[in-house]
CSV table of C-alpha atoms and ligand atoms in Angstrom, one decimal:
chain,number,residue,atom,x,y,z
A,1,MET,CA,20.2,7.7,14.4
A,2,ASP,CA,17.4,10.5,13.1
A,3,VAL,CA,20.0,13.2,12.4
A,4,LEU,CA,16.8,15.9,11.2
A,5,ARG,CA,14.9,14.6,14.2
A,6,VAL,CA,11.7,14.8,11.7
A,7,ASP,CA,9.3,13.5,14.4
A,8,ASP,CA,10.1,16.5,16.4
A,9,GLN,CA,7.9,18.1,14.2
A,10,LEU,CA,4.8,15.8,14.9
A,11,THR,CA,1.8,16.7,17.5
A,12,ASP,CA,1.5,14.7,20.6
A,13,GLU,CA,-1.2,12.8,19.4
A,14,GLU,CA,0.7,11.7,16.7
A,15,ARG,CA,4.0,10.5,18.2
A,16,MET,CA,1.4,8.9,20.5
A,17,ILE,CA,-0.4,6.7,17.1
A,18,ARG,CA,3.4,6.1,16.3
A,19,ASP,CA,4.2,4.4,19.4
A,20,THR,CA,1.5,2.7,19.9
A,21,VAL,CA,1.6,1.0,16.0
A,22,ARG,CA,5.1,0.7,16.7
A,23,THR,CA,5.0,-1.5,20.1
A,24,VAL,CA,2.2,-3.5,17.8
A,25,VAL,CA,4.3,-4.3,15.3
A,26,ALA,CA,7.1,-5.2,17.7
A,27,GLU,CA,4.9,-7.5,19.9
A,28,LYS,CA,2.5,-9.5,17.1
A,29,VAL,CA,4.2,-9.1,13.6
A,30,LEU,CA,7.8,-8.7,13.5
A,31,PRO,CA,8.1,-12.4,15.7
A,32,ASN,CA,6.2,-13.8,12.8
A,33,VAL,CA,6.6,-12.1,9.5
A,34,GLY,CA,9.8,-14.0,8.6
A,35,GLU,CA,7.7,-17.3,8.8
A,36,TRP,CA,4.6,-15.7,7.2
A,37,PHE,CA,7.1,-14.5,4.3
A,38,GLU,CA,8.8,-17.8,4.0
A,39,ARG,CA,5.2,-19.8,4.3
A,40,GLY,CA,3.8,-16.9,1.6
A,41,VAL,CA,0.7,-16.6,4.3
A,42,PHE,CA,-0.7,-13.2,5.7
A,43,PRO,CA,-3.1,-13.8,8.8
A,44,ALA,CA,-5.8,-11.5,7.5
A,45,ARG,CA,-8.6,-13.0,9.9
A,46,GLU,CA,-6.6,-12.6,13.0
A,47,LEU,CA,-4.9,-9.4,12.5
A,48,GLY,CA,-7.7,-7.7,11.0
A,49,PRO,CA,-9.9,-7.2,14.3
A,50,GLU,CA,-6.9,-6.5,16.0
A,51,LEU,CA,-6.0,-4.0,13.5
A,52,GLY,CA,-9.7,-2.2,13.8
A,53,LYS,CA,-9.6,-2.3,17.5
A,54,LEU,CA,-6.6,0.1,17.4
A,55,GLY,CA,-8.3,2.3,15.0
A,56,LEU,CA,-6.3,1.9,11.9
A,57,LEU,CA,-8.8,0.7,9.3
A,58,GLY,CA,-10.1,3.5,7.3
A,59,MET,CA,-8.5,5.6,10.4
A,60,HIS,CA,-8.8,8.8,8.0
A,61,LEU,CA,-12.2,8.6,7.4
A,62,GLN,CA,-15.1,10.8,9.0
A,63,GLY,CA,-18.3,8.4,10.7
A,64,TYR,CA,-19.3,5.2,10.3
A,65,GLY,CA,-17.4,3.7,13.1
A,66,CYS,CA,-13.7,5.2,11.3
A,67,ALA,CA,-11.4,7.1,13.8
A,68,GLY,CA,-11.5,10.3,11.8
A,69,MET,CA,-7.8,10.8,12.3
A,70,SER,CA,-5.8,13.6,10.5
A,71,ALA,CA,-3.7,12.6,7.3
A,72,VAL,CA,-0.4,12.8,9.1
A,73,ALA,CA,-1.5,10.7,12.0
A,74,TYR,CA,-2.6,8.1,9.3
A,75,GLY,CA,0.5,8.4,7.5
A,76,VAL,CA,2.7,7.7,10.6
A,77,ALA,CA,0.9,4.5,11.2
A,78,CYS,CA,1.6,3.6,7.4
A,79,ARG,CA,5.3,3.8,8.3
A,80,GLU,CA,5.4,1.8,11.2
A,81,LEU,CA,3.2,-0.7,9.9
A,82,GLU,CA,5.6,-1.1,6.8
A,83,ALA,CA,8.5,-1.2,9.1
A,84,GLY,CA,7.3,-4.5,10.2
A,85,ASP,CA,6.1,-5.4,6.5
A,86,SER,CA,4.7,-4.0,3.2
A,87,GLY,CA,2.3,-6.7,3.3
A,88,LEU,CA,0.6,-5.5,6.8
A,89,ARG,CA,0.6,-1.9,5.0
A,90,SER,CA,-0.7,-3.3,2.0
A,91,PHE,CA,-3.4,-5.0,3.8
A,92,VAL,CA,-4.4,-1.9,5.8
A,93,SER,CA,-4.1,0.2,2.6
A,94,VAL,CA,-6.3,-1.6,0.6
A,95,GLN,CA,-8.9,-1.9,3.3
A,96,GLY,CA,-8.9,1.3,4.7
A,97,SER,CA,-7.8,3.6,1.4
A,98,LEU,CA,-9.2,1.6,-1.4
A,99,ALA,CA,-12.0,-0.4,-0.4
A,100,MET,CA,-13.2,1.6,2.6
A,101,ALA,CA,-12.5,5.1,0.5
A,102,ALA,CA,-14.3,4.1,-2.2
A,103,ILE,CA,-17.6,3.0,-0.6
A,104,HIS,CA,-17.2,6.1,2.1
A,105,LYS,CA,-16.7,8.7,-1.2
A,106,PHE,CA,-19.1,6.9,-3.6
A,107,GLY,CA,-21.5,4.7,-1.4
A,108,SER,CA,-25.3,5.4,-0.8
A,109,GLU,CA,-25.8,5.8,2.6
A,110,GLU,CA,-27.2,2.0,2.9
A,111,GLN,CA,-23.7,0.7,1.2
A,112,LYS,CA,-22.2,3.4,4.1
A,113,GLN,CA,-24.2,1.8,6.9
A,114,GLU,CA,-24.2,-2.0,5.5
A,115,TRP,CA,-20.2,-2.0,4.7
A,116,LEU,CA,-18.0,0.8,6.5
A,117,PRO,CA,-18.6,0.0,10.3
A,118,ARG,CA,-17.6,-3.6,10.1
A,119,MET,CA,-14.8,-3.0,7.9
A,120,ALA,CA,-13.5,-0.3,10.4
A,121,ALA,CA,-13.9,-2.9,12.9
A,122,GLY,CA,-11.6,-5.4,10.9
A,123,GLU,CA,-14.9,-8.0,10.7
A,124,ALA,CA,-15.4,-7.3,7.2
A,125,LEU,CA,-12.5,-7.2,4.6
A,126,GLY,CA,-12.5,-5.6,1.9
A,127,CYS,CA,-10.7,-5.7,-1.6
A,128,PHE,CA,-10.4,-3.1,-4.7
A,129,GLY,CA,-10.5,-4.6,-8.3
A,130,LEU,CA,-9.3,-2.3,-11.0
A,131,THR,CA,-6.0,-4.1,-12.6
A,132,GLU,CA,-7.0,-6.8,-15.3
A,133,PRO,CA,-4.4,-9.7,-16.7
A,134,ASP,CA,-4.3,-7.2,-20.1
A,135,ARG,CA,-4.9,-3.9,-18.3
A,136,GLY,CA,-2.6,-2.5,-15.7
A,137,SER,CA,-1.0,1.0,-16.0
A,138,ASP,CA,-3.7,2.0,-19.0
A,139,PRO,CA,-7.5,0.7,-16.2
A,140,GLY,CA,-9.4,3.1,-18.6
A,141,ASP,CA,-8.9,0.4,-21.5
A,142,MET,CA,-10.8,-2.2,-19.0
A,143,ARG,CA,-12.2,-5.3,-20.5
A,144,THR,CA,-14.4,-6.0,-17.6
A,145,HIS,CA,-18.1,-4.8,-18.3
A,146,ALA,CA,-21.3,-4.4,-16.5
A,147,ARG,CA,-24.4,-4.4,-18.2
A,148,ARG,CA,-28.1,-3.6,-16.8
A,149,ASP,CA,-30.5,-6.8,-17.5
A,150,GLY,CA,-33.8,-5.0,-16.3
A,151,SER,CA,-32.9,-3.5,-12.9
A,152,ASP,CA,-30.2,-5.8,-12.2
A,153,TRP,CA,-26.7,-5.8,-13.2
A,154,VAL,CA,-24.6,-8.4,-15.1
A,155,LEU,CA,-20.9,-8.5,-15.0
A,156,ASN,CA,-18.5,-10.3,-17.1
A,157,GLY,CA,-14.5,-9.9,-16.8
A,158,ALA,CA,-11.4,-10.7,-14.7
A,159,LYS,CA,-9.1,-8.4,-12.4
A,160,MET,CA,-5.5,-9.8,-11.5
A,161,TRP,CA,-3.3,-9.1,-9.2
A,162,ILE,CA,-6.0,-7.8,-6.2
A,163,THR,CA,-4.6,-7.7,-2.9
A,164,ASN,CA,-7.2,-9.4,0.0
A,165,GLY,CA,-9.0,-10.5,-3.2
A,166,SER,CA,-9.7,-14.0,-1.8
A,167,VAL,CA,-10.2,-13.1,1.9
A,168,ALA,CA,-12.5,-10.7,1.4
A,169,ASP,CA,-16.0,-10.2,2.1
A,170,VAL,CA,-16.9,-7.2,-0.6
A,171,ALA,CA,-15.2,-6.7,-3.8
A,172,VAL,CA,-15.1,-3.6,-5.1
A,173,VAL,CA,-15.1,-3.5,-8.6
A,174,TRP,CA,-14.3,-1.5,-11.4
A,175,ALA,CA,-16.2,-2.2,-14.7
A,176,ARG,CA,-17.1,-0.8,-18.1
A,177,THR,CA,-20.9,0.2,-18.8
A,178,ASP,CA,-22.8,2.1,-21.7
A,179,GLU,CA,-22.2,5.1,-19.2
A,180,GLY,CA,-18.7,4.5,-18.4
A,181,ILE,CA,-16.7,3.3,-15.9
A,182,ARG,CA,-18.7,2.5,-12.7
A,183,GLY,CA,-18.3,0.8,-9.1
A,184,PHE,CA,-19.8,-2.1,-8.1
A,185,LEU,CA,-20.0,-3.8,-4.6
A,186,VAL,CA,-19.9,-7.7,-5.3
A,187,PRO,CA,-20.1,-9.7,-2.0
A,188,ALA,CA,-18.1,-12.8,-1.7
A,189,GLY,CA,-19.8,-15.7,-2.6
A,190,THR,CA,-22.3,-14.1,-5.1
A,191,PRO,CA,-22.6,-16.8,-7.8
A,192,GLY,CA,-20.5,-16.6,-10.6
A,193,PHE,CA,-17.8,-14.8,-8.6
A,194,SER,CA,-14.8,-16.7,-7.8
A,195,ALA,CA,-11.5,-15.4,-6.1
A,196,SER,CA,-8.1,-17.9,-6.4
A,197,ASP,CA,-4.5,-16.9,-4.9
A,198,ILE,CA,-1.5,-15.9,-7.1
A,199,HIS,CA,1.6,-18.3,-5.9
A,200,ARG,CA,5.3,-18.4,-6.7
A,201,LYS,CA,5.8,-14.9,-5.6
A,202,LEU,CA,8.9,-13.7,-4.5
A,203,SER,CA,7.8,-10.7,-3.3
A,204,LEU,CA,5.3,-9.2,-0.9
A,205,ARG,CA,4.6,-12.9,0.1
A,206,ALA,CA,3.0,-11.9,3.5
A,207,SER,CA,0.0,-10.6,1.3
A,208,VAL,CA,-2.9,-12.5,-0.3
A,209,THR,CA,-2.8,-11.5,-4.0
A,210,SER,CA,-5.5,-12.7,-5.9
A,211,GLU,CA,-7.2,-13.3,-9.2
A,212,LEU,CA,-11.2,-12.0,-9.2
A,213,VAL,CA,-13.3,-13.7,-11.8
A,214,LEU,CA,-16.8,-12.6,-12.7
A,215,ASP,CA,-18.7,-15.4,-15.0
A,216,ASP,CA,-22.5,-13.7,-15.3
A,217,VAL,CA,-22.1,-12.2,-12.0
A,218,ARG,CA,-25.6,-10.9,-11.4
A,219,LEU,CA,-26.2,-8.1,-9.0
A,220,PRO,CA,-29.1,-5.6,-7.9
A,221,ALA,CA,-29.6,-2.1,-8.9
A,222,ASP,CA,-28.5,-1.1,-5.7
A,223,ALA,CA,-24.9,-2.6,-5.8
A,224,VAL,CA,-23.1,0.0,-7.9
A,225,LEU,CA,-21.6,2.9,-6.4
A,226,PRO,CA,-24.0,5.8,-6.9
A,227,GLY,CA,-21.7,8.8,-6.7
A,228,VAL,CA,-19.4,8.3,-9.4
A,229,THR,CA,-19.1,7.7,-12.9
A,230,GLY,CA,-15.6,7.4,-15.0
A,231,LEU,CA,-11.9,6.4,-14.4
A,232,LYS,CA,-11.6,9.7,-11.9
A,233,GLY,CA,-13.6,7.2,-9.2
A,234,PRO,CA,-10.8,4.6,-9.3
A,235,LEU,CA,-7.8,7.2,-9.8
A,236,SER,CA,-9.2,9.0,-6.2
A,237,CYS,CA,-9.0,6.1,-4.6
A,238,LEU,CA,-5.5,5.2,-5.5
A,239,SER,CA,-4.5,8.8,-4.8
A,240,GLU,CA,-5.6,7.8,-1.2
A,241,ALA,CA,-3.3,4.4,-0.9
A,242,ARG,CA,-0.3,6.2,-2.8
A,243,TYR,CA,-0.1,8.7,0.0
A,244,GLY,CA,0.2,5.9,2.7
A,245,ILE,CA,2.9,4.5,0.4
A,246,LEU,CA,4.8,7.5,0.6
A,247,TRP,CA,4.9,7.3,4.4
A,248,GLY,CA,5.1,3.5,4.6
A,249,THR,CA,8.1,3.5,2.5
A,250,VAL,CA,10.1,5.3,4.9
A,251,GLY,CA,9.1,2.7,7.5
A,252,ALA,CA,10.8,-0.2,5.6
A,253,GLY,CA,13.5,1.8,4.6
A,254,ARG,CA,14.2,2.8,8.1
A,255,ALA,CA,14.0,-0.8,9.2
A,256,CYS,CA,16.6,-2.0,6.8
A,257,TYR,CA,19.0,1.1,7.8
A,258,GLU,CA,18.4,0.1,11.6
A,259,ALA,CA,19.5,-3.6,10.4
A,260,ALA,CA,22.5,-2.2,8.8
A,261,VAL,CA,23.8,-0.1,11.5
A,262,GLU,CA,23.3,-2.6,14.1
A,263,TYR,CA,25.3,-5.2,12.1
A,264,ALA,CA,28.3,-2.3,11.1
A,265,LYS,CA,28.8,-1.9,14.6
A,266,THR,CA,28.9,-5.2,15.9
A,267,ARG,CA,30.1,-7.4,13.0
A,268,GLU,CA,33.9,-7.6,12.9
A,269,GLN,CA,36.4,-8.1,9.9
A,270,PHE,CA,40.2,-7.2,9.7
A,271,GLY,CA,39.7,-6.8,13.1
A,272,ARG,CA,37.5,-3.9,13.4
A,273,PRO,CA,33.9,-3.2,13.3
A,274,ILE,CA,32.9,-3.2,9.4
A,275,GLY,CA,31.4,0.2,10.6
A,276,ALA,CA,34.7,1.4,11.2
A,277,PHE,CA,35.6,1.3,7.2
A,278,GLN,CA,35.0,4.6,5.5
A,279,LEU,CA,32.9,2.6,2.5
A,280,THR,CA,30.6,1.2,5.1
A,281,GLN,CA,29.9,4.6,7.0
A,282,GLU,CA,29.6,5.9,3.6
A,283,LYS,CA,26.7,3.8,3.1
A,284,LEU,CA,25.1,4.6,6.5
A,285,ALA,CA,25.2,8.3,5.9
A,286,TRP,CA,24.0,8.1,2.2
A,287,MET,CA,20.7,5.9,4.0
A,288,GLU,CA,20.6,8.4,6.5
A,289,VAL,CA,20.2,11.3,4.1
A,290,ALA,CA,17.9,9.5,1.9
A,291,LEU,CA,15.3,8.3,4.8
A,292,GLY,CA,15.7,12.2,6.1
A,293,GLN,CA,14.9,13.4,2.4
A,294,ALA,CA,12.1,10.8,2.5
A,295,GLY,CA,10.3,11.4,6.1
A,296,LEU,CA,10.6,15.1,5.4
A,297,THR,CA,8.9,14.7,1.8
A,298,ALA,CA,6.4,12.8,3.9
A,299,LEU,CA,5.3,15.0,6.6
A,300,HIS,CA,5.6,18.0,4.0
A,301,ILE,CA,2.7,16.3,1.5
A,302,GLY,CA,1.0,15.0,4.8
A,303,ARG,CA,0.5,18.7,6.5
A,304,LEU,CA,-0.6,20.2,2.8
A,305,LYS,CA,-2.7,16.9,2.8
A,306,ASP,CA,-4.5,18.2,5.9
A,307,ALA,CA,-4.8,21.7,4.7
A,308,GLY,CA,-6.7,20.3,1.8
A,309,LYS,CA,-4.4,21.7,-0.6
A,310,VAL,CA,-2.5,18.3,-1.9
A,311,THR,CA,-2.3,17.7,-5.8
A,312,PRO,CA,-2.1,14.2,-7.4
A,313,GLN,CA,1.4,15.5,-8.8
A,314,GLN,CA,2.6,16.3,-5.0
A,315,VAL,CA,1.3,12.5,-4.1
A,316,SER,CA,2.9,11.0,-7.6
A,317,PHE,CA,6.2,13.2,-6.5
A,318,GLY,CA,6.1,11.3,-3.0
A,319,LYS,CA,5.4,7.7,-4.5
A,320,LEU,CA,8.3,7.9,-6.9
A,321,ALA,CA,10.9,9.5,-4.8
A,322,ASN,CA,10.0,7.5,-1.4
A,323,VAL,CA,9.7,4.1,-2.9
A,324,ARG,CA,13.2,4.7,-4.4
A,325,ALA,CA,14.8,6.1,-1.5
A,326,ALA,CA,13.8,3.3,0.0
A,327,LEU,CA,14.4,0.5,-2.2
A,328,ASP,CA,17.8,2.1,-2.8
A,329,VAL,CA,18.5,1.7,0.9
A,330,ALA,CA,17.1,-1.5,1.3
A,331,ARG,CA,19.6,-2.4,-1.6
A,332,GLN,CA,22.7,-0.8,0.4
A,333,ALA,CA,21.6,-2.3,3.9
A,334,ARG,CA,21.6,-5.7,2.0
A,335,THR,CA,25.4,-5.4,0.8
A,336,VAL,CA,26.5,-4.1,4.1
A,337,LEU,CA,25.1,-7.4,5.9
A,338,GLY,CA,27.4,-9.4,3.4
A,339,ALA,CA,26.0,-12.9,3.0
A,340,ASN,CA,23.9,-12.6,5.9
A,341,GLY,CA,21.8,-9.6,4.4
A,342,ILE,CA,20.2,-12.6,1.6
A,343,THR,CA,18.4,-14.5,4.7
A,344,LEU,CA,15.3,-14.0,6.5
A,345,GLU,CA,17.1,-14.0,9.8
A,346,TYR,CA,17.4,-10.1,8.9
A,347,PRO,CA,14.4,-8.1,7.6
A,348,VAL,CA,16.3,-6.8,4.9
A,349,ILE,CA,15.9,-9.1,1.8
A,350,ARG,CA,12.5,-9.4,2.6
A,351,HIS,CA,11.7,-5.9,2.8
A,352,MET,CA,14.0,-5.4,-0.5
A,353,ASN,CA,11.9,-7.8,-2.2
A,354,ASN,CA,8.7,-6.3,-1.1
A,355,LEU,CA,9.6,-3.0,-2.4
A,356,GLU,CA,9.7,-4.3,-5.8
A,357,SER,CA,6.2,-4.5,-5.5
A,358,VAL,CA,5.2,-1.4,-4.3
A,359,LEU,CA,7.5,0.3,-7.1
A,360,THR,CA,5.3,-0.9,-9.3
A,361,TYR,CA,1.8,-0.8,-7.8
A,362,GLU,CA,-0.3,2.1,-7.6
A,363,GLY,CA,1.1,3.2,-10.5
A,364,THR,CA,4.4,2.2,-11.4
A,365,GLN,CA,7.5,4.5,-11.3
A,366,GLU,CA,7.7,5.1,-14.8
A,367,ILE,CA,3.8,6.2,-14.8
A,368,HIS,CA,4.5,8.5,-11.8
A,369,THR,CA,8.1,9.7,-13.8
A,370,LEU,CA,5.6,10.6,-16.6
A,371,VAL,CA,2.9,12.7,-14.5
A,372,LEU,CA,5.7,14.8,-13.2
A,373,GLY,CA,7.0,15.2,-16.9
A,374,GLN,CA,3.7,16.4,-17.8
A,375,ALA,CA,3.6,18.7,-14.7
A,376,ILE,CA,6.6,20.2,-15.9
A,377,THR,CA,6.0,20.3,-19.5
A,378,GLY,CA,2.6,20.4,-20.0
A,379,ILE,CA,3.0,17.6,-22.2
A,380,PRO,CA,1.2,14.0,-21.8
A,381,ALA,CA,3.3,11.8,-22.6
A,382,TYR,CA,1.5,8.4,-21.9
A,383,ARG,CA,0.8,7.4,-25.4
A,384,GLY,CA,2.9,7.4,-28.4
B,401,FAD,C1,1.9,-7.6,-5.1
B,401,FAD,C2,0.6,-6.9,-6.1
B,401,FAD,C3,-0.7,-6.1,-5.5
B,401,FAD,C4,-1.1,-5.6,-6.2
B,401,FAD,N1,-2.6,-5.6,-6.0
B,401,FAD,C5,-3.7,-4.7,-6.8
B,401,FAD,C6,-5.1,-4.3,-5.9
B,401,FAD,O1,-5.2,-4.0,-4.7
B,401,FAD,N2,-5.9,-3.7,-7.0
B,401,FAD,C7,-5.6,-3.5,-8.2
B,401,FAD,O2,-6.3,-3.4,-8.9
B,401,FAD,N3,-4.2,-3.7,-8.7
B,401,FAD,C8,-3.4,-4.0,-7.8
B,401,FAD,N4,-1.9,-4.5,-8.6
B,401,FAD,C9,-1.4,-4.3,-9.5
B,401,FAD,C10,-0.6,-3.1,-9.7
B,401,FAD,O3,-1.6,-1.9,-9.6
B,401,FAD,C11,-0.2,-3.3,-11.1
B,401,FAD,O4,0.7,-4.3,-11.4
B,401,FAD,C12,0.7,-2.0,-12.1
B,401,FAD,O5,-0.5,-0.9,-12.3
B,401,FAD,C13,0.8,-2.1,-13.4
B,401,FAD,O6,0.0,-2.8,-14.3
B,401,FAD,P1,0.9,-4.0,-14.6
B,401,FAD,O7,1.5,-5.0,-13.8
B,401,FAD,O8,-0.1,-4.6,-15.8
B,401,FAD,O9,1.8,-3.4,-16.0
B,401,FAD,P2,2.0,-3.0,-17.4
B,401,FAD,O10,0.9,-1.6,-17.1
B,401,FAD,O11,2.0,-4.0,-18.2
B,401,FAD,O12,3.3,-2.2,-17.3
B,401,FAD,C14,4.6,-3.0,-17.5
B,401,FAD,C15,5.7,-2.0,-18.0
B,401,FAD,O13,5.4,-1.1,-18.9
B,401,FAD,C16,5.7,0.2,-18.0
B,401,FAD,N5,4.8,1.3,-19.3
B,401,FAD,C17,3.3,0.7,-19.1
B,401,FAD,N6,2.8,2.2,-19.6
B,401,FAD,C18,3.6,2.6,-19.9
B,401,FAD,C19,3.9,3.9,-20.4
B,401,FAD,N7,3.0,4.8,-21.2
B,401,FAD,N8,5.0,4.6,-20.5
B,401,FAD,C20,6.2,4.4,-20.3
B,401,FAD,N9,6.1,2.9,-19.7
B,401,FAD,C21,4.9,2.7,-19.7
B,401,FAD,C22,5.0,0.0,-17.2
B,401,FAD,O14,5.8,1.3,-16.2
B,401,FAD,C23,6.0,-1.0,-16.6
B,401,FAD,O15,7.5,-0.6,-16.3
B,401,FAD,C24,-0.9,-4.9,-7.5
B,401,FAD,C25,0.5,-5.6,-8.1
B,401,FAD,C26,1.1,-6.4,-7.2
B,401,FAD,C27,2.5,-6.6,-7.8
């Protein structure tokens, strides 16, 4: 069901992108994603070129082999990808909105030429290293540092929870320097640079998450991103990725809702489909309302972004509201499926567990709450 018919507001091109991505997810992802999740793997090398061929990597960026699509088109693609799995959307977000966007916004012409066309094609993969073992919500206090040595840079430190870390050909690493925070392009295989995967995750299992270690990593002068100094560099990239999340989570929630509706109509107890009970209908109606509101929020923010008018506070609003809505929908859907709701035979518990990560990464729900709190009161409450 889609009572509000939000997609009627999309253009023909946006609907075409929706249908294309939905088909690819149905054919290539849904038959396998339960197994990837169970085994804790993500086939980045195989899916990268396929997603590249579809123009989904850096699809909202202009030039350098990128598709140059609208923000809404990109959002719709994120929604359909995350209806498959949040790990899939994370892969695309990190590649396009974090790693490629950093190079596109702040890189030199040579850096753009070297990396962006191959990254858009999915032949080269990127990751984005901001978070550290001891610095998450407060990245401005990062410990990783870079010092000049002649014309070279020497980097030391560690980055934690880095999506695509061990499969990336290039890591965008943010480090403190005497001039402020700078971004560096660290190619895989650079001496002193290593990436090892984080195991035993119970969320986003179909996604590579790594720790990066930088031990006297020597880089040439032209490894630095010349276009930005300061925390605004990584934060502006995060705003791009959060935008993808506020769409993507609508897809994850929708997948759970659809599973719940189907189950409610076919599962019988007390001689009737469980969907005939008022309590079940109340849950389904509430999910419909939550997803309709989330879908409208995403579309509104997308249109603002395409008009060049979106603010970081609006993106925080969308990330906060839509992740929460999707997680609530997933939890409600889980109850509708009863015991079956806890198995990988259905998508619900996988999405539900994934959304716990989505609630935390790209700014936790608490941090986005405080962003809104500051917008409302004018008083920043991040620090004591
Ligand atoms: C699966 C996964 C993938 C990720 N991928 C990436 C990636 O590709 N690149 C990257 O750089 N990072 C990545 N992250 C890291 C993510 O961005 C951080 O986990 C997030 O920013 C929170 O940091 P933290 O986990 O250190 O929590 P902390 O910052 O230690 O926070 C712990 C708790 O304290 C709360 N808190 C902190 N400060 C305040 C405050 N001022 N007021 C109120 N509450 C506060 C938080 O909201 C949270 O509830 C990923 C994380 C996960 C789980």
